[in-house]
Short mmCIF file of C-alpha atoms and ligand atoms in Angstrom, two decimals:
data_model
loop_
_atom_site.label_atom_id
_atom_site.label_comp_id
_atom_site.label_asym_id
_atom_site.label_seq_id
_atom_site.Cartn_x
_atom_site.Cartn_y
_atom_site.Cartn_z
CA UNK V 7 99.83 82.38 162.64
CA UNK V 8 96.20 81.93 161.51
CA UNK V 9 95.35 78.77 159.61
CA UNK V 10 92.66 79.12 156.93
CA UNK V 11 89.33 77.43 157.50
CA UNK V 12 89.77 74.44 155.09
CA UNK V 13 86.40 74.92 153.38
CA UNK V 14 87.45 78.43 152.31
CA UNK V 15 90.05 76.99 149.96
CA UNK V 16 87.30 76.12 147.50
CA UNK V 17 85.69 79.55 147.80
CA UNK V 18 87.90 81.30 145.28
CA UNK V 19 87.23 82.41 141.73
CA UNK V 20 87.27 79.05 139.88
CA UNK V 21 89.38 80.51 137.13
CA UNK V 22 92.32 80.74 139.53
CA UNK V 23 92.44 76.93 139.38
CA UNK V 24 93.24 77.21 135.68
CA UNK V 25 96.35 79.37 136.03
CA UNK V 26 99.82 78.62 137.31
CA UNK V 27 102.48 80.93 138.77
CA UNK V 28 105.02 82.24 136.23
CA UNK V 29 107.14 79.38 134.86
CA UNK V 30 110.05 81.83 134.51
CA UNK V 31 109.92 82.71 138.20
CA UNK V 32 109.40 79.06 139.15
CA UNK V 33 112.51 77.99 137.22
CA UNK V 34 114.45 80.96 138.58
CA UNK V 35 113.52 79.94 142.14
CA UNK V 36 114.42 76.33 141.48
CA UNK V 37 117.95 77.13 140.25
CA UNK V 38 118.59 79.91 142.78
CA UNK V 39 119.40 77.24 145.36
CA UNK V 40 122.42 76.06 143.33
CA UNK V 41 125.64 77.53 144.83
CA UNK V 42 127.52 79.96 142.48
CA UNK V 43 124.74 79.86 139.90
CA UNK V 44 125.00 82.59 137.25
CA UNK V 45 121.51 83.61 136.25
CA UNK V 46 120.49 85.04 132.88
CA UNK V 47 116.86 84.29 133.57
CA UNK V 48 114.95 87.48 134.34
CA UNK V 49 114.27 90.35 131.94
CA UNK V 50 115.68 92.91 134.29
CA UNK V 51 118.07 95.70 133.12
CA UNK V 52 121.28 95.68 135.15
CA UNK V 53 121.80 99.46 134.93
CA UNK V 54 121.09 101.82 137.81
CA UNK V 55 118.51 104.54 137.32
CA UNK V 56 120.30 107.68 136.04
CA UNK V 57 120.98 110.35 138.68
CA UNK V 58 118.80 113.10 137.16
CA UNK V 59 115.82 110.71 137.18
CA UNK V 60 116.41 109.76 140.82
CA UNK V 61 116.69 113.49 141.64
CA UNK V 62 113.23 114.08 140.15
CA UNK V 63 111.76 111.38 142.42
CA UNK V 64 113.53 112.81 145.45
CA UNK V 65 112.36 116.33 144.61
CA UNK V 66 108.76 115.10 144.37
CA UNK V 67 109.06 113.68 147.91
CA UNK V 68 110.75 116.69 149.49
CA UNK V 69 108.28 119.07 147.81
CA UNK V 70 105.46 117.22 149.63
CA UNK V 71 103.96 115.91 146.44
CA UNK V 72 102.15 113.43 148.63
CA UNK V 73 98.47 113.66 147.75
CA UNK V 74 96.36 111.62 145.34
CA UNK V 75 97.06 112.51 141.73
CA UNK V 76 94.46 112.37 138.97
CA UNK V 77 93.47 108.76 138.43
CA UNK V 78 94.91 108.67 134.93
CA UNK V 79 98.24 109.99 136.23
CA UNK V 80 99.81 113.43 136.57
CA UNK V 81 99.19 115.65 133.59
CA UNK V 82 102.96 116.30 133.46
CA UNK V 83 103.66 112.62 132.85
CA UNK V 84 100.76 112.18 130.45
CA UNK V 85 102.08 115.14 128.43
CA UNK V 86 105.59 113.68 128.54
CA UNK V 87 104.22 110.35 127.28
CA UNK V 88 102.18 112.04 124.52
CA UNK V 89 105.21 114.06 123.39
CA UNK V 90 107.41 110.96 123.52
CA UNK V 91 104.98 109.05 121.28
CA UNK V 92 104.67 112.01 118.88
CA UNK V 93 108.40 112.60 118.70
CA UNK V 94 109.54 108.99 118.30
CA UNK V 95 106.66 107.38 116.43
CA UNK V 96 104.66 110.28 114.93
CA UNK V 97 101.59 109.38 116.99
CA UNK V 98 98.91 111.85 117.95
CA UNK V 99 97.49 111.29 121.46
CA UNK V 100 96.02 113.92 123.74
CA UNK V 101 97.37 113.90 127.28
CA UNK V 102 93.96 114.91 128.67
CA UNK V 103 91.88 111.92 127.58
CA UNK V 104 93.87 109.46 125.50
CA UNK V 105 96.60 108.33 127.89
CA UNK V 106 96.53 106.51 131.24
CA UNK V 107 99.59 106.12 133.43
CA UNK V 108 99.67 102.58 134.82
CA UNK V 109 101.61 100.67 137.47
CA UNK V 110 104.10 99.21 135.00
CA UNK V 111 103.06 97.82 131.65
CA UNK V 112 101.80 94.90 133.73
CA UNK V 113 98.86 96.89 135.05
CA UNK V 114 98.14 98.14 131.54
CA UNK V 115 97.91 94.51 130.36
CA UNK V 116 95.56 93.66 133.23
CA UNK V 117 93.45 96.80 132.74
CA UNK V 118 92.98 96.31 129.01
CA UNK V 119 92.26 92.58 129.08
CA UNK V 120 89.89 92.64 132.04
CA UNK V 121 88.06 95.67 130.63
CA UNK V 122 87.52 94.00 127.27
CA UNK V 123 86.74 90.40 128.06
CA UNK V 124 83.42 88.73 128.59
CA UNK V 125 83.25 85.03 129.51
CA UNK V 126 84.11 82.92 126.47
CA UNK V 127 85.82 85.67 124.47
CA UNK V 128 88.99 84.60 122.72
CA UNK V 129 92.34 86.37 122.65
CA UNK V 130 94.84 85.66 119.88
CA UNK V 131 98.37 85.20 121.19
CA UNK V 132 101.15 84.66 118.65
CA UNK V 133 103.68 82.42 120.41
CA UNK V 134 106.33 82.13 121.78
CA UNK V 135 105.13 85.09 123.86
CA UNK V 136 105.63 86.89 127.18
CA UNK V 137 103.60 84.51 129.38
CA UNK V 138 101.75 87.10 131.50
CA UNK V 139 99.02 87.61 128.87
CA UNK V 140 97.89 84.00 129.32
CA UNK V 141 96.79 83.95 133.00
CA UNK V 142 95.37 87.48 132.77
CA UNK V 143 93.23 86.38 129.81
CA UNK V 144 92.05 83.29 131.71
CA UNK V 145 91.30 85.10 134.97
CA UNK V 146 89.38 87.67 132.91
CA UNK V 147 87.11 84.85 131.66
CA UNK V 148 88.72 84.67 128.24
CA UNK V 149 90.32 81.87 126.29
CA UNK V 150 93.82 82.18 124.85
CA UNK V 151 94.17 81.06 121.22
CA UNK V 152 97.81 80.37 120.41
CA UNK V 153 99.26 80.92 116.95
CA UNK V 154 102.65 79.21 116.74
CA UNK V 155 104.98 81.49 114.76
CA UNK V 156 108.10 79.32 115.07
CA UNK V 157 107.60 78.09 111.51
CA UNK V 158 107.84 81.67 110.20
CA UNK V 159 110.95 82.97 112.00
CA UNK V 160 108.75 84.03 114.93
CA UNK V 161 106.84 86.58 112.87
CA UNK V 162 103.04 86.43 112.65
CA UNK V 163 102.17 86.50 108.96
CA UNK V 164 98.92 87.92 107.52
CA UNK V 165 98.09 84.38 106.32
CA UNK V 166 98.40 82.93 109.84
CA UNK V 167 96.26 85.75 111.19
CA UNK V 168 93.63 85.30 108.49
CA UNK V 169 93.46 81.56 109.19
CA UNK V 170 92.98 82.14 112.94
CA UNK V 171 90.23 84.68 112.28
CA UNK V 172 88.49 82.26 109.89
CA UNK V 173 88.63 79.51 112.51
CA UNK V 174 87.54 81.49 115.60
CA UNK V 175 85.45 84.26 114.01
CA UNK V 176 83.45 86.68 116.11
CA UNK V 177 84.54 85.08 119.36
CA UNK V 178 87.91 86.84 119.01
CA UNK V 179 87.89 89.98 121.12
CA UNK V 180 91.55 90.95 120.95
CA UNK V 181 95.01 90.12 119.72
CA UNK V 182 98.16 90.81 121.70
CA UNK V 183 101.23 91.79 119.73
CA UNK V 184 104.56 92.34 121.44
CA UNK V 185 107.47 93.67 119.41
CA UNK V 186 110.39 93.80 119.76
CA UNK V 187 109.53 90.48 121.32
CA UNK V 188 110.15 88.96 124.66
CA UNK V 189 111.35 86.14 124.35
CA UNK V 190 112.67 86.10 120.77
CA UNK V 191 114.08 89.61 120.26
CA UNK V 192 112.45 89.51 116.82
CA UNK V 193 110.62 92.62 115.68
CA UNK V 194 108.36 93.60 112.79
CA UNK V 195 109.16 95.77 109.80
CA UNK V 196 106.81 98.55 108.68
CA UNK V 197 105.59 96.33 105.82
CA UNK V 198 104.85 93.43 108.16
CA UNK V 199 102.91 95.64 110.58
CA UNK V 200 101.00 97.27 107.74
CA UNK V 201 100.04 93.85 106.34
CA UNK V 202 98.67 92.75 109.74
CA UNK V 203 96.82 96.06 110.11
CA UNK V 204 95.21 95.49 106.69
CA UNK V 205 93.82 92.14 107.86
CA UNK V 206 92.61 93.50 111.22
CA UNK V 207 90.96 96.65 109.83
CA UNK V 208 87.94 94.68 108.60
CA UNK V 209 87.36 93.07 111.98
CA UNK V 210 86.29 94.23 115.46
CA UNK V 211 89.43 92.83 117.01
CA UNK V 212 91.18 95.18 119.43
CA UNK V 213 94.95 95.19 119.02
CA UNK V 214 96.80 95.30 122.33
CA UNK V 215 100.20 96.37 121.09
CA UNK V 216 102.81 95.90 123.81
CA UNK V 217 105.73 97.99 122.60
CA UNK V 218 107.57 98.21 125.92
CA UNK V 219 110.89 97.46 124.13
CA UNK V 220 110.32 100.03 121.34
CA UNK V 221 113.32 102.12 122.35
CA UNK V 222 115.62 99.10 122.33
CA UNK V 223 115.58 98.40 118.60
CA UNK V 224 119.07 97.94 117.17
CA UNK V 225 119.10 97.72 113.41
CA UNK V 226 115.87 99.30 112.17
CA UNK V 227 113.71 102.09 113.48
CA UNK V 228 110.73 100.85 115.49
CA UNK V 229 107.31 101.37 113.90
CA UNK V 230 104.17 101.31 116.00
CA UNK V 231 100.96 99.44 115.23
CA UNK V 232 99.21 102.69 116.20
CA UNK V 233 100.70 104.34 113.10
CA UNK V 234 98.68 101.96 110.91
CA UNK V 235 95.57 101.11 112.93
CA UNK V 236 95.03 103.87 115.53
CA UNK V 237 91.26 103.40 115.72
CA UNK V 238 91.62 99.80 116.94
CA UNK V 239 94.88 99.85 118.84
CA UNK V 240 95.62 100.18 122.53
CA UNK V 241 99.31 100.92 122.69
CA UNK V 242 101.33 99.89 125.77
CA UNK V 243 104.70 101.29 126.71
CA UNK V 244 106.59 102.49 129.79
CA UNK V 245 109.95 103.26 131.32
CA UNK V 246 110.83 99.87 132.87
CA UNK V 247 113.02 98.74 130.00
CA UNK V 248 113.96 102.04 128.31
CA UNK V 249 115.31 103.60 131.50
CA UNK V 250 116.05 100.54 133.68
CA UNK V 251 113.21 101.62 135.99
CA UNK V 252 111.53 98.26 136.62
CA UNK V 253 111.16 98.92 140.35
CA UNK V 254 109.54 102.33 139.83
CA UNK V 255 106.53 100.55 138.29
CA UNK V 256 105.49 103.11 135.67
CA UNK V 257 103.92 102.22 132.33
CA UNK V 258 101.27 103.85 130.21
CA UNK V 259 98.58 103.02 127.69
CA UNK V 260 97.32 105.15 124.81
CA UNK V 261 94.29 104.81 122.57
CA UNK V 262 91.19 106.53 121.21
CA UNK V 263 89.44 108.61 123.89
CA UNK V 264 86.21 106.56 123.91
CA UNK V 265 88.12 103.33 124.58
CA UNK V 266 90.46 104.93 127.09
CA UNK V 267 87.46 106.23 129.06
CA UNK V 268 86.29 102.63 129.51
CA UNK V 269 89.77 101.43 130.46
CA UNK V 270 89.99 104.23 133.02
CA UNK V 271 87.21 102.59 135.03
CA UNK V 272 89.05 99.34 135.78
CA UNK V 273 92.26 101.30 136.24
CA UNK V 274 90.61 103.57 138.82
CA UNK V 275 88.85 100.76 140.64
CA UNK V 276 92.09 98.76 140.84
CA UNK V 277 94.86 101.17 141.71
CA UNK V 278 93.31 104.69 142.02
CA UNK V 279 96.52 106.22 140.63
CA UNK V 280 100.25 105.46 140.34
CA UNK V 281 102.82 106.71 142.86
CA UNK V 282 103.65 110.43 142.62
CA UNK V 283 107.42 110.23 143.05
CA UNK V 284 107.69 107.44 140.46
CA UNK V 285 105.55 109.47 138.04
CA UNK V 286 107.80 112.51 138.54
CA UNK V 287 110.83 110.35 137.76
CA UNK V 288 109.20 108.89 134.65
CA UNK V 289 108.27 112.40 133.42
CA UNK V 290 111.92 113.39 133.76
CA UNK V 291 112.99 110.25 131.88
CA UNK V 292 110.60 110.80 128.99
CA UNK V 293 110.70 114.56 128.58
CA UNK V 294 114.37 115.50 128.82
CA UNK V 295 117.28 115.29 126.40
CA UNK V 296 119.27 113.61 129.19
CA UNK V 297 116.58 110.94 129.44
CA UNK V 298 116.78 110.31 125.72
CA UNK V 299 120.55 110.02 125.95
CA UNK V 300 120.28 107.53 128.86
CA UNK V 301 118.41 105.11 126.62
CA UNK V 302 120.84 105.56 123.74
CA UNK V 303 123.77 104.81 126.06
CA UNK V 304 122.09 101.70 127.48
CA UNK V 305 121.13 100.58 123.99
CA UNK V 306 124.72 100.83 122.83
CA UNK V 307 125.80 98.59 125.70
CA UNK V 308 123.00 96.08 125.02
CA UNK V 309 123.93 95.96 121.34
CA UNK V 310 127.56 95.07 122.11
CA UNK V 311 126.34 92.36 124.52
CA UNK V 312 123.88 91.04 121.95
CA UNK V 313 126.60 90.78 119.32
CA UNK V 314 128.90 88.93 121.71
CA UNK V 315 126.29 86.43 122.96
CA UNK V 316 124.81 85.92 119.49
CA UNK V 317 128.20 85.19 117.90
CA UNK V 318 129.20 82.82 120.70
CA UNK V 319 125.96 80.88 120.55
CA UNK V 320 126.10 80.55 116.78
CA UNK V 321 129.64 79.23 117.05
CA UNK V 322 128.41 76.66 119.60
CA UNK V 323 125.87 75.36 117.08
CA UNK V 324 122.67 77.01 118.33
CA UNK V 325 120.24 78.25 115.72
CA UNK V 326 119.30 81.79 116.72
CA UNK V 327 117.02 84.27 114.99
CA UNK V 328 119.15 87.44 115.06
CA UNK V 329 117.55 89.58 117.74
CA UNK V 330 116.67 93.00 116.37
CA UNK V 331 115.50 94.43 119.67
CA UNK V 332 114.81 93.93 123.41
CA UNK V 333 117.53 92.07 125.35
CA UNK V 334 116.88 88.40 124.76
CA UNK V 335 118.38 85.62 122.67
CA UNK V 336 116.10 82.72 121.81
CA UNK V 337 118.20 79.79 120.74
CA UNK V 338 117.35 76.34 119.40
CA UNK V 339 119.22 73.59 121.22
CA UNK V 340 121.52 71.85 118.70
CA UNK V 341 121.02 68.18 117.79
CA UNK V 342 123.01 65.78 119.95
CA UNK V 343 122.12 67.51 123.24
CA UNK V 344 119.12 67.06 125.52
CA UNK V 345 116.25 68.20 123.29
CA UNK V 346 113.75 68.72 126.09
CA UNK V 347 114.33 72.39 126.93
CA UNK V 348 113.45 71.97 130.63
CA UNK V 349 115.82 69.00 130.98
CA UNK V 350 118.54 70.92 129.09
CA UNK V 351 118.18 74.06 131.24
CA UNK V 352 118.17 71.99 134.44
CA UNK V 353 121.23 69.99 133.38
CA UNK V 354 123.11 73.16 132.39
CA UNK V 355 122.27 74.78 135.72
CA UNK V 356 123.32 71.74 137.72
CA UNK V 357 126.50 70.85 135.83
CA UNK V 358 127.90 74.23 134.78
CA UNK V 359 125.98 76.63 137.00
CA UNK V 360 124.39 78.71 134.27
CA UNK V 361 120.67 79.44 134.49
CA UNK V 362 118.63 80.18 131.34
CA UNK V 363 114.87 79.92 130.82
CA UNK V 364 113.39 76.85 129.06
CA UNK V 365 111.67 78.02 125.86
CA UNK V 366 108.47 76.08 126.56
CA UNK V 367 107.70 78.67 129.28
CA UNK V 368 106.68 80.97 126.40
CA UNK V 369 104.00 78.77 124.84
CA UNK V 370 103.72 76.64 121.69
CA UNK V 371 106.77 76.87 119.41
CA UNK V 372 109.13 77.48 122.32
CA UNK V 373 109.84 73.79 122.95
CA UNK V 374 113.46 72.88 122.26
CA UNK V 375 114.65 76.47 122.75
CA UNK V 376 116.24 78.38 125.61
CA UNK V 377 115.95 82.09 126.36
CA UNK V 378 118.97 84.06 127.54
CA UNK V 379 118.57 87.57 128.91
CA UNK V 380 121.66 89.59 128.05
CA UNK V 381 120.69 92.47 130.34
CA UNK V 382 123.76 91.61 132.42
CA UNK V 383 127.29 93.03 132.54
CA UNK V 384 129.79 92.05 129.84
CA UNK V 385 131.91 90.37 132.55
CA UNK V 386 128.93 88.21 133.57
CA UNK V 387 128.13 87.43 129.96
CA UNK V 388 131.73 86.37 129.26
CA UNK V 389 131.62 84.05 132.26
CA UNK V 390 128.20 82.76 131.16
CA UNK V 391 129.41 81.97 127.65
CA UNK V 392 132.50 80.24 129.10
CA UNK V 393 130.21 78.04 131.22
CA UNK V 394 127.95 77.34 128.25
CA UNK V 395 130.96 76.46 126.07
CA UNK V 396 132.25 74.09 128.77
CA UNK V 397 128.84 72.41 128.98
CA UNK V 398 128.52 72.03 125.22
CA UNK V 399 132.06 70.65 124.91
CA UNK V 400 131.22 67.68 127.15
C1 PLP S 100 106.69 92.14 126.82
C2 PLP S 100 106.61 92.66 128.19
N1 PLP S 100 105.53 93.39 128.55
C3 PLP S 100 105.40 93.87 129.78
C4 PLP S 100 106.36 93.65 130.74
C5 PLP S 100 106.14 94.19 132.12
O1 PLP S 100 106.64 95.49 132.22
P1 PLP S 100 106.56 96.31 133.58
O2 PLP S 100 107.75 95.93 134.40
O3 PLP S 100 106.60 97.74 133.15
O4 PLP S 100 105.30 95.96 134.26
C6 PLP S 100 107.50 92.90 130.43
C7 PLP S 100 108.52 92.61 131.46
O5 PLP S 100 109.35 91.74 131.35
C8 PLP S 100 107.62 92.40 129.12
O6 PLP S 100 108.69 91.68 128.75
#
């Protein structure tokens, strides 16, 4: 096994010293060693990929679809994505030059941030937020600016946004919005999105709108930021959550052609193109009636799970913003228990063998909360709530 020349350890991009591995993964690894632990930590759908989608991937392989595709993805999938966005959210994107297929939404986040940022640029991040945006911003030379939304039911208000813009001015290159939100499950109404768009329209801030959970919205219809501010928005979506296809690694981004052309450079230099069989599967998922029905069926199951976990946690004394989408519950630890969320999550894992994510992993405003992913079977969730009830009763 080769050992690195010690002096090479200081040869890396200095910005790597400023980032840490995912706190969610770190906590997940820590508690995985506990025997019989029941984990509701990762945002990973528990469903299998529907058969007709698997068949499309298999067909792509047996048909020798084994050569490089266009860098921005197969035209079949780009058309499927464009039609999906038009059909669900009345958006008008051309498959030819306004959509890029990415390796999961993760690559889209990397591609957009690293394409936009120059050293010293700032990125507005309303928190608590999916943590990935933070290290990608830092490695890209940027500086995250957190806006704590916990005082406003986890919704960024136009006033908060205006104040951040007044404070940081022209240094702000982008804002990342994610709704329905990981970790809170909170989403935005049309009026709330429109009000944010009205503030942003007068600026040169690019809106990176991560709407990967758009299809998992329970009570109200999802509206897209691109409906209100298309000229400034890069929209992110994909099939990881809508079709339980996390391991296929297919996402996409959409935006005005001139911006997408720039993004296509980093995308091409980084990954060349996504995997053909996975793209064929994603095209099947997005373009067929069966694919639409798959999501509706999964959503129905998630909704029943949400209702069960939400009701149980409320009855145990947690304060929980009612999740309107995604598959997470973000709950404030009641008074009288360990108030440090890391200590609480560790104690719960050790004593009653239930693993949840400490809220502080999601940035300012998450302290004192825990995140539960309810993308698990009802049987697992019933056992999890029994363990949580036992812990809280002591
Ligand atoms: C808000 C958000 N964006 C992006 C991703 C990453 O999606 P993908 O698996 O498609 O890369 C996740 C995954 O948990 C997420 O919660």
